[in-house]
Amino acid sequence: MNAVEIEEAISALAERPFEADEFPYAFLEAFGNKETTLKRLRKGESNKSDLGGVLQTNNIHIAVCKPGEVTRTLAALKASPATARAKARFVLATDGDLFEAEDLTTDDAPVSCTYADFPNHFGFFLPLAGITTVKQVRESSFDIRATSRLNRLYVELLKDNPEWGTAQRRHDMNHFMARLIFCFFAEDTEIFNGSGAFTSAIETMSAKDSSNTHEVIGELFRAMNTKTTVRAAAGVARWADGFPYVNGGLFSGSTDVPRFSRISRSYLLHIGSLDWKKINPDIFGSMIQAVADDDERGALGMHYTSVPNILKVLNPLFLDDLRQQLEEADDNARMLLNLRKRMSKIRVFDPACGSGNFLVIAYKEMRAIEAEINRRRDEADRRTEIPLTNFRGIELRDFPAEIARLALIIAEYQCDVTYRGQKEALRDFLPLDAQNWITCGNALRLDWLSICPPTGTGVKHHADDLFNTPLNQAQINFENEGGETYICGNPPYLGSQWRNGEQQEDMNRIFAPLTKSYRDLDYVACWFMKATQYSEVVSSKAAFVATKSVCQGIQVAMLWPLVFSRGMHIFFAHRPFHWQNLAKSNAGVTCVIVGISGDLGGERRLFDGDIETRTKNIGPYLIPMSNIIVHKSSGPQNGLPVMDYGNKPSDGGYLILDRAEVDKLVENYPTSKNFIRKYVGAQEFTHSSFRYCLWIEDDQLCEARQIGPVRERLEAVAAVRSNSKGLQSNGNAGTPHRFVYAPHSPGRALLVPSITSSNRDYLPCGFVDDGTVASNKCAVVYQANIWLLAIVASSLHAQWIATVCVRMRNDYSYSNTLGWNTFPVPMLTMKNKADLTRCAEDILLVREAHFPATIADLYDPEIMPDDLRAAHERNDEVLERIYIGRRFKNDTERLEKLFELYTKMSASQGTTKKKAEARA
Ligand SMILES: C[S@@+](CC[C@H](N)C(=O)[O-])C[C@H]1O[C@@H](n2cnc3c(N)ncnc32)[C@H](O)[C@@H]1O
């Protein structure tokens, strides 16, 4: 269950008559406990309570008590030995009238409220459902509640008005919802005369059977779209006349309203009774946007981007600079004035703005700075000089685009109330400004210059405008002559296999004129490219959240040369970090933030978690280094032995056997065992298992063909290969006894699975003897020295592979050409090799000691045995001393050194190659 569903369940529970015996189970059920769990608690099997209540281990001790006994019962629950024994996190007591609870693991204030009010504290108990980002949820409790209510209303209205859910009417539906949200906010913040005026007008004027609810709401909307001076002439109903003229595009156009049922009417009235003052426009928009999205409704509001994450983009992009200027200005009136003027000309543009959270936060942060300026200049109630029209966005989907503008309007009003007071805020608020700031359309097809033009130029909109603003509306001049432009956002990430035709076409349009190789680029790369092209015309800086794959592996060579060659550089970056959301599974992604600019001055800021480093340059792998890019190399540049791939069968499965097949074959044809070897791929290696394969040398072929089942298998292989369209397969149809690629050699082979989970701290690798054939799912060094394992199994090598090789979902793809041949290794002395040999042997011995644990078990970071970790630590110590005479401080330092060595290595390779070419 997600937080919204839990909130709904808790609210439903509070609305039902209180049943003392049932309450603890119903409460636990609302937090997602399964029927079987509850059954065991009811039977007492898992109920550990010593006070006649319900005690769920590690979770909660609940007791229902007699009237007036709540506080005493809560104290008893806290003091109960059973609570401590079961490590219960929460205690909860209620008599159906009062409700008290405490989280025993935090210093948070206990909950004490009426029973009816406890759903307002649902965020407090979310750890019961395994949702741990509770602080964010608590801060956004109202937004979750409102989202859940609006969702119920939306779904109910679509049930009664199915045509409003069709493509033609979706926009009307979304527009209607945006109007409603505005009205709920306005009636609770005195924008409308009288608190609750909108909801109560509907309640009073519409019939209980809901038959005319749509007409009443339609009339209210009409009033808000009609100037008060012409209302009488327009025949606006007297009861609607008390509402102000709002318009701003929000109430223009059709005042059509969907029809209401009794249920949807009651939902509407219930939503109106919430306290909309508490709405937080940073969060609410992102939460609510899923309401209108059939695919996303399941994860309602759970994927929103948290404010701290948004600030990771906005602070280094420009806010830190503004704050620094504020600090430097101190109380100097002129300097403060200059800063205020500067801010009035700043444009913030989010070309994938969703419901506008980046824009809202940028706006609010700038207002906070401006308020401080005004305070220092004794002009506290001065009207803001930061125009909302300077906050612009493009959003593909209709509803988030509607909400984005609404969120900005609400943010402006809230800032006015905070910094200038309610009276001033109200005076300037209505009617709303009808200018259009958010364009609904495809940012990759729109000309950004037309939406965010060079300063001093008007704006032409090339897409559907919001709130029915006609397409040919007057152009809007940004109020930023000579100002700055900052582009920001969190555009979508999509690997090549996930893009639809239209998205692929977006990529073709952007990249095909620039380069041949772009198919493996992530979709998000388009935004970096568009921002780069934009900055060639308009001096600007841009920063986007992106999947870390654009700064890793082959994508680096595809994207960044295109950006750098147009005069841009990375001026700040956040190294990979986990981008969390509120979903219970918290299946967040690993992201980076990259800021690009054409302004070459100043130091660059590189963030790794909370640590900030100032550096001269940030390379495309987000390391303090030059803009060097690692390219594939056909042979080792580092003096290490050749790493090949394993053996490729291309056999339709006929050369591969399982244990039962081998047993049967050998039993019937004992000589067949001469042609059978163990066969290991990446899966088998990590799970310490193996299969078998037919391995027939040319001079054994006659003998092998005497064995009926072997002959049949070879014929089947020949047929598969003959029918194959692959050149390699087809070309080997005449030699079905051989693998199509067969580098297998005598002696010991070092084996590295080509795909390996990125969760592991070390790359799994190991040796097999020549009785085992490695499959092409492994990279292999044949006839390998033992010390090579010390290199492959090191943290240094793991970091290199993680950085320069391709990443597929949660796995690394080990590449010999990109990862092994390029890995910089200092010249190794005999002593170094002897030391590394000992380290490798230690690792192998410790693994042996844990037999039968598999590689997958041993290298699971959660349960990796201490002695194995220690053996790897010793290995790292020895290897890292060879590099720099001590351990590296962290992975960033490791990578810095590796890139430094790589730069030297490839420069000297280049020189050697040039000399060889000259000699030739
Ligand atoms: C990851 S969301 C970020 C939105 C918002 N900033 C947030 O944090 O919730 C990406 C947004 O880009 C929008 N989008 C996707 N493709 C787009 C395109 N080609 N043009 C404009 N917007 C697009 C999506 O609809 C979505 O709202």
PDB file of C-alpha atoms and ligand atoms in Angstrom, residues 286 289 305 350-354 357-358 394-397 441-444 490-492 506 523 527, ligand 1:
ATOM      1  CA  SER A 286       3.711  16.543  -8.163  1.00  0.00           C
ATOM      2  CA  GLN A 289      -0.543  15.045 -11.305  1.00  0.00           C
ATOM      3  CA  THR A 305      10.758  14.968  -6.275  1.00  0.00           C
ATOM      4  CA  ASP A 350      12.147  24.136 -16.990  1.00  0.00           C
ATOM      5  CA  PRO A 351      11.606  22.342 -20.311  1.00  0.00           C
ATOM      6  CA  ALA A 352      10.103  19.219 -18.695  1.00  0.00           C
ATOM      7  CA  CYS A 353       8.391  20.961 -15.834  1.00  0.00           C
ATOM      8  CA  GLY A 354       5.724  18.454 -14.797  1.00  0.00           C
ATOM      9  CA  ASN A 357       7.960  22.055  -8.727  1.00  0.00           C
ATOM     10  CA  PHE A 358      11.384  23.312  -9.849  1.00  0.00           C
ATOM     11  CA  ILE A 394       7.223  23.184 -21.139  1.00  0.00           C
ATOM     12  CA  GLU A 395       5.271  20.093 -20.198  1.00  0.00           C
ATOM     13  CA  LEU A 396       4.047  17.346 -22.457  1.00  0.00           C
ATOM     14  CA  ARG A 397       1.002  16.343 -20.447  1.00  0.00           C
ATOM     15  CA  GLY A 441       3.861  20.496 -25.782  1.00  0.00           C
ATOM     16  CA  ASN A 442       6.884  18.413 -26.674  1.00  0.00           C
ATOM     17  CA  ALA A 443       9.983  20.267 -25.521  1.00  0.00           C
ATOM     18  CA  LEU A 444      12.098  18.393 -28.033  1.00  0.00           C
ATOM     19  CA  ASN A 490      14.331  16.588 -14.191  1.00  0.00           C
ATOM     20  CA  PRO A 491      13.557  15.400 -17.730  1.00  0.00           C
ATOM     21  CA  PRO A 492      12.544  11.792 -18.371  1.00  0.00           C
ATOM     22  CA  ASP A 506      12.757  13.148 -31.150  1.00  0.00           C
ATOM     23  CA  TYR A 523      16.503  10.138 -23.974  1.00  0.00           C
ATOM     24  CA  TRP A 527      17.741  18.044 -23.023  1.00  0.00           C
TER      25      TRP A 527
HETATM   26  C1  LIG B   1      10.622  13.090 -14.233  1.00  0.00           C
HETATM   27  S1  LIG B   1       9.277  14.141 -14.549  1.00  0.00           S
HETATM   28  C2  LIG B   1       9.770  15.586 -13.700  1.00  0.00           C
HETATM   29  C3  LIG B   1       8.650  16.507 -13.448  1.00  0.00           C
HETATM   30  C4  LIG B   1       8.789  17.347 -12.202  1.00  0.00           C
HETATM   31  N1  LIG B   1       9.889  18.244 -12.271  1.00  0.00           N
HETATM   32  C5  LIG B   1       8.894  16.452 -10.958  1.00  0.00           C
HETATM   33  O1  LIG B   1       9.912  16.378 -10.337  1.00  0.00           O
HETATM   34  O2  LIG B   1       7.890  15.826 -10.630  1.00  0.00           O
HETATM   35  C6  LIG B   1       9.516  14.511 -16.226  1.00  0.00           C
HETATM   36  C7  LIG B   1       8.388  15.316 -16.841  1.00  0.00           C
HETATM   37  O3  LIG B   1       8.720  15.531 -18.207  1.00  0.00           O
HETATM   38  C8  LIG B   1       7.543  15.411 -18.981  1.00  0.00           C
HETATM   39  N2  LIG B   1       7.959  15.094 -20.354  1.00  0.00           N
HETATM   40  C9  LIG B   1       8.305  13.884 -20.862  1.00  0.00           C
HETATM   41  N3  LIG B   1       8.660  14.013 -22.154  1.00  0.00           N
HETATM   42  C10 LIG B   1       8.556  15.327 -22.456  1.00  0.00           C
HETATM   43  C11 LIG B   1       8.773  16.080 -23.623  1.00  0.00           C
HETATM   44  N4  LIG B   1       9.206  15.503 -24.735  1.00  0.00           N
HETATM   45  N5  LIG B   1       8.540  17.398 -23.578  1.00  0.00           N
HETATM   46  C12 LIG B   1       8.107  18.002 -22.443  1.00  0.00           C
HETATM   47  N6  LIG B   1       7.886  17.332 -21.303  1.00  0.00           N
HETATM   48  C13 LIG B   1       8.108  16.015 -21.301  1.00  0.00           C
HETATM   49  C14 LIG B   1       6.768  14.314 -18.291  1.00  0.00           C
HETATM   50  O4  LIG B   1       5.388  14.381 -18.624  1.00  0.00           O
HETATM   51  C15 LIG B   1       7.053  14.613 -16.828  1.00  0.00           C
HETATM   52  O5  LIG B   1       6.103  15.479 -16.301  1.00  0.00           O
END
